[in-house]
PDB file of C-alpha atoms and ligand atoms in Angstrom:
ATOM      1  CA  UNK A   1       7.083  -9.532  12.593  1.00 94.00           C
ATOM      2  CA  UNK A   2       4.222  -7.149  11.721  1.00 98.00           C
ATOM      3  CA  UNK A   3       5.657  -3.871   9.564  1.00 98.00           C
ATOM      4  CA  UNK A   4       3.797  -0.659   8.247  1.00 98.00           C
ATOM      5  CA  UNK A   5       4.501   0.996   5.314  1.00 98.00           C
ATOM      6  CA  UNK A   6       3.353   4.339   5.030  1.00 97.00           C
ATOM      7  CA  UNK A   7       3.902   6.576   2.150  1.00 96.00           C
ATOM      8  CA  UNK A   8       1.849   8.852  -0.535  1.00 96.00           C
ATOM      9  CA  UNK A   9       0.023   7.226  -3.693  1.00 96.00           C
ATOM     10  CA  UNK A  10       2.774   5.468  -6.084  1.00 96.00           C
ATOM     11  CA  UNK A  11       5.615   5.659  -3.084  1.00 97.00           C
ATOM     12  CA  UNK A  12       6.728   2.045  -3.837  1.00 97.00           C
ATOM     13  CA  UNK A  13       4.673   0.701  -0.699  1.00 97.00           C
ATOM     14  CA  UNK A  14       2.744  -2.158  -2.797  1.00 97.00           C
ATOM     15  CA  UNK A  15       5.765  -3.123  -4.710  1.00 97.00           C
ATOM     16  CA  UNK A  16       7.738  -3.183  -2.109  1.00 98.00           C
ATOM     17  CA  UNK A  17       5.325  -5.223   0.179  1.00 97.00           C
ATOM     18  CA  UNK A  18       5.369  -8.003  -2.730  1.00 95.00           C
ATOM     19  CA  UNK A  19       9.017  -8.385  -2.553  1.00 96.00           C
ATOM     20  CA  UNK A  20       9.130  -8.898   1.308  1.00 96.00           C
ATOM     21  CA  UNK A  21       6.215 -11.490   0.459  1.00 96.00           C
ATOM     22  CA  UNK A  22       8.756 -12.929  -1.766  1.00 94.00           C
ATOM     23  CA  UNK A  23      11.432 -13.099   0.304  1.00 94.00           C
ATOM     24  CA  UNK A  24      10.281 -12.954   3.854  1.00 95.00           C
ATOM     25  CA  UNK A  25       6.961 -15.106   3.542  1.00 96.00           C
ATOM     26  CA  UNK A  26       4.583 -12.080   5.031  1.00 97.00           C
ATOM     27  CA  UNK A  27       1.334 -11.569   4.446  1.00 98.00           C
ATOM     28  CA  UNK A  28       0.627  -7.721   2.412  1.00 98.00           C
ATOM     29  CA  UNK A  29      -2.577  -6.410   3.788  1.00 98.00           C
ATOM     30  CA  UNK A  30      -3.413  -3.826   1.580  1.00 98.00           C
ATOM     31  CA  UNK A  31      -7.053  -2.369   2.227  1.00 98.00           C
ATOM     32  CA  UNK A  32      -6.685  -1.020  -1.651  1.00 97.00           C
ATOM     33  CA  UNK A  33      -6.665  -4.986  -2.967  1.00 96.00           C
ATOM     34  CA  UNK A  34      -9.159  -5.746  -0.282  1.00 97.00           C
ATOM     35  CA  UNK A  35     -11.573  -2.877  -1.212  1.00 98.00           C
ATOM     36  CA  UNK A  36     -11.125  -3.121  -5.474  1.00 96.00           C
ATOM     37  CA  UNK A  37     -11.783  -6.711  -4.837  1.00 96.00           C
ATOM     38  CA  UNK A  38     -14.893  -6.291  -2.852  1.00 98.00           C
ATOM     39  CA  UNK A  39     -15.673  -3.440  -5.706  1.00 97.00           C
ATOM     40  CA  UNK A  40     -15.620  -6.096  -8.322  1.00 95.00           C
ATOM     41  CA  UNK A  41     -17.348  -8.961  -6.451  1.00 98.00           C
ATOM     42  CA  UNK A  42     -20.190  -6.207  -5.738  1.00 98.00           C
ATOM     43  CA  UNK A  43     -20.736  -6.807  -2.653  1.00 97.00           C
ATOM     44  CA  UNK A  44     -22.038  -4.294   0.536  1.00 97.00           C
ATOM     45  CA  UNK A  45     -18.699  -3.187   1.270  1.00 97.00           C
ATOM     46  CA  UNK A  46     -17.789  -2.753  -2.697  1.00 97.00           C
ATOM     47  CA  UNK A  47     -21.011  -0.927  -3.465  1.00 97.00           C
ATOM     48  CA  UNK A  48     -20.232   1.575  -0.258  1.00 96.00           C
ATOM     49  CA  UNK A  49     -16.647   2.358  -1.609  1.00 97.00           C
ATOM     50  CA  UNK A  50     -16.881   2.377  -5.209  1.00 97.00           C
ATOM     51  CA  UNK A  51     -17.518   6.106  -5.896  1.00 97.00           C
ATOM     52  CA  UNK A  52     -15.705   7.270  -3.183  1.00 97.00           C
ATOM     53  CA  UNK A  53     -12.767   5.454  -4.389  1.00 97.00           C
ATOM     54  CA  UNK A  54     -13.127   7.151  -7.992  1.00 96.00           C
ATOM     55  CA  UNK A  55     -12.759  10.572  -6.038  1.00 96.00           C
ATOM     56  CA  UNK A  56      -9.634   9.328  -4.329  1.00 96.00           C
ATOM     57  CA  UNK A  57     -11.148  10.368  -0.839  1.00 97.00           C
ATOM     58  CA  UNK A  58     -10.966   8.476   2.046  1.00 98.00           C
ATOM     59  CA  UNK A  59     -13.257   5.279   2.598  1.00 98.00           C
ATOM     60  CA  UNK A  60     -15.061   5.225   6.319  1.00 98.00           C
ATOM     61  CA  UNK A  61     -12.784   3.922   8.906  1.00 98.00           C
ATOM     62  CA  UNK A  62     -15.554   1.322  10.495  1.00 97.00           C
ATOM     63  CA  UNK A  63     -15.135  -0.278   6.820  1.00 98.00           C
ATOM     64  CA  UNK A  64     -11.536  -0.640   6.356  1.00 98.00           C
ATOM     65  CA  UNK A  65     -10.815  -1.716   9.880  1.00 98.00           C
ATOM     66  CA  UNK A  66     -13.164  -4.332   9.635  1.00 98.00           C
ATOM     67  CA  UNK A  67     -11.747  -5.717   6.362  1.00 98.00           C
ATOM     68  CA  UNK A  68      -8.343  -5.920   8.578  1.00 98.00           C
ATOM     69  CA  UNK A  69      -9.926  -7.654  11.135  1.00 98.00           C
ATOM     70  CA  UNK A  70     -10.870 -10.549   8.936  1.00 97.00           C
ATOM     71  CA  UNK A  71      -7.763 -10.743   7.321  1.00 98.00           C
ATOM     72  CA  UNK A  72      -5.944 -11.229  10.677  1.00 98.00           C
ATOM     73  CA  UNK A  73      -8.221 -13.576  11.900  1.00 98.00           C
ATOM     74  CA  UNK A  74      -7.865 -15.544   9.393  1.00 97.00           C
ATOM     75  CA  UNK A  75      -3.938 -15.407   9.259  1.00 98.00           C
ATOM     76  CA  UNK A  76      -1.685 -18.046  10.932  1.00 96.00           C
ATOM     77  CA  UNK A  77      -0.217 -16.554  13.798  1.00 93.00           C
ATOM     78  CA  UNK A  78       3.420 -17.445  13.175  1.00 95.00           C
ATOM     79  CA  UNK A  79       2.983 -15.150   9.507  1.00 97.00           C
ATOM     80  CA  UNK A  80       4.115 -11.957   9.933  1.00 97.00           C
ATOM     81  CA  UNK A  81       1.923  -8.550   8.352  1.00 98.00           C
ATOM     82  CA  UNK A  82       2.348  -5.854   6.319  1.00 98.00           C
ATOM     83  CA  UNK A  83       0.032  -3.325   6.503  1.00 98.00           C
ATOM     84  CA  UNK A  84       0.174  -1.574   3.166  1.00 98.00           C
ATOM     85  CA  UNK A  85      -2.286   1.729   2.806  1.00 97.00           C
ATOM     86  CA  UNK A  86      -3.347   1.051   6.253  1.00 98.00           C
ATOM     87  CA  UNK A  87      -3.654   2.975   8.885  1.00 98.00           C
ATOM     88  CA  UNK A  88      -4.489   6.102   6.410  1.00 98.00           C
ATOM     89  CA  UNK A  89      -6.014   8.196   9.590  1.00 98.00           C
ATOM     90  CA  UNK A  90      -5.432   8.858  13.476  1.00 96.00           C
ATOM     91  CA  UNK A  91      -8.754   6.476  14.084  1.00 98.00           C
ATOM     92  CA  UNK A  92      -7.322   3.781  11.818  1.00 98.00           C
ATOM     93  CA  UNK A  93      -4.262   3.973  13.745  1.00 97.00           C
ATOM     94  CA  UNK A  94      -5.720   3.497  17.297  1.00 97.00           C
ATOM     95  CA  UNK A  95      -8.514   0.625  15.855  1.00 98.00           C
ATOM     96  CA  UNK A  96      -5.623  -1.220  14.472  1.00 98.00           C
ATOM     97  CA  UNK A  97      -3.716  -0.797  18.576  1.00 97.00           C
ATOM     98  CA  UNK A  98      -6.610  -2.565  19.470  1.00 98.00           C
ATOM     99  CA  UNK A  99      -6.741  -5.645  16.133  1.00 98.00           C
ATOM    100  CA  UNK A 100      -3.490  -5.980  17.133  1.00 98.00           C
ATOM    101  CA  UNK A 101      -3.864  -6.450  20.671  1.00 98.00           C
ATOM    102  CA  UNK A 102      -7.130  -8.621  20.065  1.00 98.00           C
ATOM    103  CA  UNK A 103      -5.155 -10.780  17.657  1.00 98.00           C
ATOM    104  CA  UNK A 104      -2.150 -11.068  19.855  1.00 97.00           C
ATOM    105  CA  UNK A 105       0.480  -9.405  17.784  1.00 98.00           C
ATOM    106  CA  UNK A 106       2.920  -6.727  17.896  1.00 97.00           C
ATOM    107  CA  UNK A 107       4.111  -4.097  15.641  1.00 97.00           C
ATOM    108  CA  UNK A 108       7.796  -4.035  14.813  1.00 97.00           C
ATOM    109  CA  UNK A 109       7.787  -1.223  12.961  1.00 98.00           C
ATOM    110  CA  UNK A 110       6.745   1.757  11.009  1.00 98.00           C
ATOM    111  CA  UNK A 111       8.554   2.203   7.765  1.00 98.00           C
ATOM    112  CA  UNK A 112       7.687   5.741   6.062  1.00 97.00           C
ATOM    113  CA  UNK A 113       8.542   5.766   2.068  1.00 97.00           C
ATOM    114  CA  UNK A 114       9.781   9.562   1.439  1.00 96.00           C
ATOM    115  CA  UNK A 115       8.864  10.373  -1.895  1.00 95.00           C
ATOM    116  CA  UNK A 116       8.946  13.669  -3.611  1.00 92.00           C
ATOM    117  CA  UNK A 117       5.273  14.578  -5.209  1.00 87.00           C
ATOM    118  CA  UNK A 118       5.959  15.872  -8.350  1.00 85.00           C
ATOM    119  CA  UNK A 119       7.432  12.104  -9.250  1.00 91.00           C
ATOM    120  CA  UNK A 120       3.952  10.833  -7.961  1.00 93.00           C
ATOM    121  CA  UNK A 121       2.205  11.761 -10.576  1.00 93.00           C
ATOM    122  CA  UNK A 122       4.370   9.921 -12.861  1.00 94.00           C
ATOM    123  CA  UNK A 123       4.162   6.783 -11.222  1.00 96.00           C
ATOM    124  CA  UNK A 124       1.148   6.532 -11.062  1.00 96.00           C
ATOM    125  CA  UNK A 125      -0.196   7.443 -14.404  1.00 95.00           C
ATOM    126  CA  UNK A 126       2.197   5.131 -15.936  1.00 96.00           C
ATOM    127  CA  UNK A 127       1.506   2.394 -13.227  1.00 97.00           C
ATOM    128  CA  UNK A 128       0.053  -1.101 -14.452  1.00 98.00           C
ATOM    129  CA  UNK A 129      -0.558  -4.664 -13.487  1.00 97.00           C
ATOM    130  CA  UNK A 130      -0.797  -8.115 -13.963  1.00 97.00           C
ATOM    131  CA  UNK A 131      -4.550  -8.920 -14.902  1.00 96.00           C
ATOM    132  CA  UNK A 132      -3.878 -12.762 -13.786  1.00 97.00           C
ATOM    133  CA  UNK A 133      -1.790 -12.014 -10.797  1.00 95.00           C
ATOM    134  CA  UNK A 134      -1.729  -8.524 -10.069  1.00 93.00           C
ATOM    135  CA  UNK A 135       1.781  -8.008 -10.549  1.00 95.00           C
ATOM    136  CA  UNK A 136       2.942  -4.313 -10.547  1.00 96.00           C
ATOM    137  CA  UNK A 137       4.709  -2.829 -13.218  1.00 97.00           C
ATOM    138  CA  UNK A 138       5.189   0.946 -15.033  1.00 97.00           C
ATOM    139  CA  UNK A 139       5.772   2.155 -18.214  1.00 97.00           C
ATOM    140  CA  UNK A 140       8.971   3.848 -17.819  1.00 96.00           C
ATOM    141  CA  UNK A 141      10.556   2.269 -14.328  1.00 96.00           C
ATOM    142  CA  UNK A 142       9.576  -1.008 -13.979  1.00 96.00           C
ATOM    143  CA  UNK A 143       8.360  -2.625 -17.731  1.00 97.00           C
ATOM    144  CA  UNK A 144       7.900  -6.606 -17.936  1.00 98.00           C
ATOM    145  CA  UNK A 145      11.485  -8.290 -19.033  1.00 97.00           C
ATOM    146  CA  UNK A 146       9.511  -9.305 -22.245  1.00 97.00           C
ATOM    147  CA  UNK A 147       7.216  -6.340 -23.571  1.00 96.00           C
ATOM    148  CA  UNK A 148       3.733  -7.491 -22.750  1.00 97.00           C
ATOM    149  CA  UNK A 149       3.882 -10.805 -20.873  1.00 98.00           C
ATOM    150  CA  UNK A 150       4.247 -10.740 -16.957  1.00 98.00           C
ATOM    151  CA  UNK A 151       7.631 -12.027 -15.612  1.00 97.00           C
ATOM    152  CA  UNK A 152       5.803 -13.479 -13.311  1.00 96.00           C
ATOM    153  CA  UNK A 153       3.242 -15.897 -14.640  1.00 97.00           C
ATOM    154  CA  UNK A 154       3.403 -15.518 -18.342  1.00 98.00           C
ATOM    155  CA  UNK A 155       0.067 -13.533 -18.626  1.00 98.00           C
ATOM    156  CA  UNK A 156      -0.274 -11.177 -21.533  1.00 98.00           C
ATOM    157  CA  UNK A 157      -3.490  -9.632 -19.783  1.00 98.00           C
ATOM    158  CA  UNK A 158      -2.461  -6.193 -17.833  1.00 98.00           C
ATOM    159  CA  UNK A 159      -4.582  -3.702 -16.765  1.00 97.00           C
ATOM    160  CA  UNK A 160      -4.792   0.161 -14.919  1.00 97.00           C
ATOM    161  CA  UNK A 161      -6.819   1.218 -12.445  1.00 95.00           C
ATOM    162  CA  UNK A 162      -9.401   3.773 -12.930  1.00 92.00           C
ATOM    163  CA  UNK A 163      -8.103   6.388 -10.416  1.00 95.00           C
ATOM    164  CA  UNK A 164      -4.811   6.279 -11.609  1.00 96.00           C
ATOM    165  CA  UNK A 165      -5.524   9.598 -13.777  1.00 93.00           C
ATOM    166  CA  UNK A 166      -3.696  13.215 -12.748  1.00 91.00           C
ATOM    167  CA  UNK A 167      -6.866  14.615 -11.552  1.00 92.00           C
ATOM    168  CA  UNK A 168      -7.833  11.421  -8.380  1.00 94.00           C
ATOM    169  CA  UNK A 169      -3.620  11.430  -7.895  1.00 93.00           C
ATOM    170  CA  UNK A 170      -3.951  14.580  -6.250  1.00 93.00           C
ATOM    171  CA  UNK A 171      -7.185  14.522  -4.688  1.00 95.00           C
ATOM    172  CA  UNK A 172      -5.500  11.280  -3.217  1.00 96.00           C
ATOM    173  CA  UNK A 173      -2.716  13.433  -2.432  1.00 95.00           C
ATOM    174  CA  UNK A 174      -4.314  15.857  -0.454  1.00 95.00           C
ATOM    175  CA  UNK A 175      -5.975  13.626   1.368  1.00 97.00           C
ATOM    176  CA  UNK A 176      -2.682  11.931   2.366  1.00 97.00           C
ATOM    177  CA  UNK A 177      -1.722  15.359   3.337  1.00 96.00           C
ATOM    178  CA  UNK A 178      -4.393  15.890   5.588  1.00 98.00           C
ATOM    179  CA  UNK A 179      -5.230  12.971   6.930  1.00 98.00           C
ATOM    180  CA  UNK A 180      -2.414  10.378   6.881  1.00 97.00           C
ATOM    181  CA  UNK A 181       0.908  12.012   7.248  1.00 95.00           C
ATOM    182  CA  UNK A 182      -0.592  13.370  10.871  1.00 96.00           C
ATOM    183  CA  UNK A 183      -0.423   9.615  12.543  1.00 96.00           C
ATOM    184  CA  UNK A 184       3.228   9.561  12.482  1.00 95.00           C
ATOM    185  CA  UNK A 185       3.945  11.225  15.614  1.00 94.00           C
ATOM    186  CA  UNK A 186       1.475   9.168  16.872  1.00 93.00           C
ATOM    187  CA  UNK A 187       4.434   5.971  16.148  1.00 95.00           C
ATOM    188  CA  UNK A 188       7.483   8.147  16.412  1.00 95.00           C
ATOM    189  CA  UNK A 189       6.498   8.332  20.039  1.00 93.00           C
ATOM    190  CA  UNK A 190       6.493   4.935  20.384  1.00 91.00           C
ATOM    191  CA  UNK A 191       9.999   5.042  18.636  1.00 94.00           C
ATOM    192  CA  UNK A 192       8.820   2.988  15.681  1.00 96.00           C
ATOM    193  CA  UNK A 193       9.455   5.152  12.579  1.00 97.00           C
ATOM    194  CA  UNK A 194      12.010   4.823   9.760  1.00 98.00           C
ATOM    195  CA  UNK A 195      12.344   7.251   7.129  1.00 97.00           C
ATOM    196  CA  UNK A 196      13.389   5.769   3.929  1.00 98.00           C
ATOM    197  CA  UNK A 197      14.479   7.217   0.587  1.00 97.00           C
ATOM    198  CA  UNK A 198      11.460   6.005  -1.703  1.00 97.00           C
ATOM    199  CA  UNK A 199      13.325   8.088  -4.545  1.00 96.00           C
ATOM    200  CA  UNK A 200      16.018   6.016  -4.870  1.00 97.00           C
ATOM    201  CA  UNK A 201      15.720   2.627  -7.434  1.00 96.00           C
ATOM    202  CA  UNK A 202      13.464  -0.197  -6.033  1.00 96.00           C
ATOM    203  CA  UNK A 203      15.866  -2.412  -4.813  1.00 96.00           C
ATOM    204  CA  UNK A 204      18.006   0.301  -3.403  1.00 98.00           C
ATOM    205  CA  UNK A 205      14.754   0.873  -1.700  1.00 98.00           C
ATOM    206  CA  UNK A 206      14.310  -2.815  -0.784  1.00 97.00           C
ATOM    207  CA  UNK A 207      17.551  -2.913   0.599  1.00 97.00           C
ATOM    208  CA  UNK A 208      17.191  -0.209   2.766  1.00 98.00           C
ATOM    209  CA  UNK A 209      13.829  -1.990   4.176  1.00 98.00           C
ATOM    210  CA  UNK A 210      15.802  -5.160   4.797  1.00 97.00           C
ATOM    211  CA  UNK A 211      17.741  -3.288   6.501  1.00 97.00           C
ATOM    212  CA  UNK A 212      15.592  -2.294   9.019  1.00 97.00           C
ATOM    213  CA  UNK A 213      13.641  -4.815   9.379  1.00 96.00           C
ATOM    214  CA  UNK A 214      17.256  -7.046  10.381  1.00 95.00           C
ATOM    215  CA  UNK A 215      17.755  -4.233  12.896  1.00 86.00           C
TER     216      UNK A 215
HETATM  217  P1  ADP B   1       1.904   2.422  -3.902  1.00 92.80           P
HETATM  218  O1  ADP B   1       1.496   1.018  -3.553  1.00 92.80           O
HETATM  219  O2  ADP B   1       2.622   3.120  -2.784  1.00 92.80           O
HETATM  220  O3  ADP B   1       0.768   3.241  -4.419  1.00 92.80           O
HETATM  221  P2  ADP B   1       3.370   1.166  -6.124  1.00 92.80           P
HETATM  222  O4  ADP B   1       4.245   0.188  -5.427  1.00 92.80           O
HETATM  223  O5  ADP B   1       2.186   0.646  -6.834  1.00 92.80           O
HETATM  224  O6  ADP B   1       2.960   2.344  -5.093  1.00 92.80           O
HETATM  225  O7  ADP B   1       4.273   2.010  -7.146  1.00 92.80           O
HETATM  226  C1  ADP B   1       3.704   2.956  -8.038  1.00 92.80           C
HETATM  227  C2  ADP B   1       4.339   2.809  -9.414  1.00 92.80           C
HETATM  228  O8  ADP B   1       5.711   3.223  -9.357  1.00 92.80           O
HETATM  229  C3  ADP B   1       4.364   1.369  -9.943  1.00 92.80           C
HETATM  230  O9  ADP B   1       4.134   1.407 -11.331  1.00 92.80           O
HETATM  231  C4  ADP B   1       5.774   0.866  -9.607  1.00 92.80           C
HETATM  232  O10 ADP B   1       6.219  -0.085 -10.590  1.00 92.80           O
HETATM  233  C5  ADP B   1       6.598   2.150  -9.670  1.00 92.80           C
HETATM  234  N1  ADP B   1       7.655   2.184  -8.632  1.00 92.80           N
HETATM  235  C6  ADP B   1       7.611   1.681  -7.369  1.00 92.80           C
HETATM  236  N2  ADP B   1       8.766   1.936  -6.704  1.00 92.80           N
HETATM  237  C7  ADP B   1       9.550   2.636  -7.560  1.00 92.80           C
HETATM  238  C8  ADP B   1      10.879   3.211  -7.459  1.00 92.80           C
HETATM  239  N3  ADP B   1      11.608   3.105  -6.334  1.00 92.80           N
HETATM  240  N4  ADP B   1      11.355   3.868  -8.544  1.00 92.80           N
HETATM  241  C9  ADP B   1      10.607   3.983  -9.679  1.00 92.80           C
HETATM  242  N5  ADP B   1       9.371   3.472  -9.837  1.00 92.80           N
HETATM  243  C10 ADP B   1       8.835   2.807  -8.792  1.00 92.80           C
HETATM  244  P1  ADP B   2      -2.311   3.707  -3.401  1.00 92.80           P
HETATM  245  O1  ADP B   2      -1.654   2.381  -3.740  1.00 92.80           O
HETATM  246  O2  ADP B   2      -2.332   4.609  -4.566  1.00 92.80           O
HETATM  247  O3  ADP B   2      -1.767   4.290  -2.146  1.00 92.80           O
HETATM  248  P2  ADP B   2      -4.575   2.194  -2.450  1.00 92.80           P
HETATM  249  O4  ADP B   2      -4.676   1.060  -3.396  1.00 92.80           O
HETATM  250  O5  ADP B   2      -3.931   1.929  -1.136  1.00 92.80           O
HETATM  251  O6  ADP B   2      -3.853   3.409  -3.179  1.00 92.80           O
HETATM  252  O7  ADP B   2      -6.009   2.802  -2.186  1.00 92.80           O
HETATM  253  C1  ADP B   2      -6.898   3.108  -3.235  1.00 92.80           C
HETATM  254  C2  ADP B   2      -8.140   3.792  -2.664  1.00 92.80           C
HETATM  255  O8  ADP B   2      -8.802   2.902  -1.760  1.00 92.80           O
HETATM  256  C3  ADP B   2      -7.859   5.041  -1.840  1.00 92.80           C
HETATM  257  O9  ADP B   2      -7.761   6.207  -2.653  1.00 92.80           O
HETATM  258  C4  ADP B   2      -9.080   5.073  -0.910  1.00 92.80           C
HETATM  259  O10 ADP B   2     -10.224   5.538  -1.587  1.00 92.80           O
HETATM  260  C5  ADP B   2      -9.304   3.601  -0.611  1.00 92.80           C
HETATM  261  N1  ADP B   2      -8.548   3.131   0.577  1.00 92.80           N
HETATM  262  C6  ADP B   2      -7.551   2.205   0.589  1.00 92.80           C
HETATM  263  N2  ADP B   2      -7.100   2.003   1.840  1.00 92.80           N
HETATM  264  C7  ADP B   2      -7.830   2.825   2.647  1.00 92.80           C
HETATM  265  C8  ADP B   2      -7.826   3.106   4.044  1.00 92.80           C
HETATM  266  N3  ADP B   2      -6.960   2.494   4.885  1.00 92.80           N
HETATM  267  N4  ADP B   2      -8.709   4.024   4.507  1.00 92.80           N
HETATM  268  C9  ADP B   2      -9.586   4.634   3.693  1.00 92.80           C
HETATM  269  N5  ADP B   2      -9.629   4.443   2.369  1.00 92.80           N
HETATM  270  C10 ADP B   2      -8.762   3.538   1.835  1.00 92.80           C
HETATM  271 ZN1   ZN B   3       1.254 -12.145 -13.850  1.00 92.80          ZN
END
């Protein structure tokens, strides 16, 4: 099964990818993890992205579909994907009709997190994560079971990424606005879209998913 999830900065689409990881044994493809990591290993891509990143604008499409590419070539073909913060824009959208095709997969389904914005900001400015395994948390919603040491593998290193201020959130916001929200007719014709409420608790929100995604 191959799944998008499309939503707004701090919708729940990264936490919820890691629990269908967990539970489903899918692959997240998240062009955020795949362009902070190229960031820190300082390479072409990284160097290209960095600043534009720190605005919260929109990296070039040629880049991030690329970076998809690789991933699914590189994927076994009986894993299913989530595409997590990808497609962002009409051009992403049509370049991944054609990785799919080229890769011989099929979408499933496009899963839209509806979020309200003035609960963005919070998320995000009170989102953290697992320094060792990149584990999401926040400050108010989702803390670790024991403060400061991830439930997940007992690290006591967390850290917060650099355009998770107020100011980037809604640059990143607008840019959603603009750019991303506009490619979902381009699936709703295709009669692939699910509206979910990303308001409600995580695993309410899981649920709903798996839900879904059982048809
Ligand atoms: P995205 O990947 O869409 O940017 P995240 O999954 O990283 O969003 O979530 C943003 C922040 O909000 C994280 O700190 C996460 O723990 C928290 N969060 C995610 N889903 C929910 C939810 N349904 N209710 C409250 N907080 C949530
Ligand atoms: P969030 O979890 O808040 O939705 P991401 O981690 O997906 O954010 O993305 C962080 C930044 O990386 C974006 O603000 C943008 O600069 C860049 N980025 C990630 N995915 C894409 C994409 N598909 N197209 C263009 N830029 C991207
Ligand atoms: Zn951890």
């Amino acid at each position: 099964m191959n799944i998008i999830l499309l939503g707004p900065p701090g919708a729940g689409k990264g936490t919820q990818s890691g629990l269908l990881v967990e539970h489903r044994g899918m692959k997240q493809l998240s062009t955020g993890d795949m362009l902070r990591a190229a960031v820190k290993a300082e390479t072409e891509v990284g160097l290209k992205a960095k600043a534009i990143m720190e605005r919260g604008e929109l990296v070039s499409d040629a880049i991030v579909s690329a970076l998809i590419d690789d991933e699914l070539a590189a994927l076994d073909e009986s894993t299913g994907a989530i595409f997590d913060g990808y497609p962002r824009t009409e051009a992403q959208a049509v370049a991944l009709d054609a990785l799919l095709a080229k890769h011989g997969r099929k979408l499933q389904h496009v899963i839209e997190l509806d979020v309200d914005e003035d609960a963005l900001v919070e998320r995000i400015t009170g989102r953290f994560t697992c320094a060792n395994c990149g584990e999401g948390y926040h400050d108010t919603f989702k803390q670790p079971a024991k403060e400061g040491v991830c439930d997940k593998c007992g690290s006591t290193d967390f850290k917060r990424r650099k355009d998770d201020n107020e100011e980037t959130v809604r640059t990143r916001m607008a840019e959603y606005r603009a750019k991303t929200a506009p490619i979902l007719p381009y699936y709703e014709k295709s009669g692939l879209v699910t509206r979910i409420d990303g308001m409600a608790e995580i695993d309410d929100v899981t649920e709903a998913i798996e839900k879904v995604l059982n048809g």
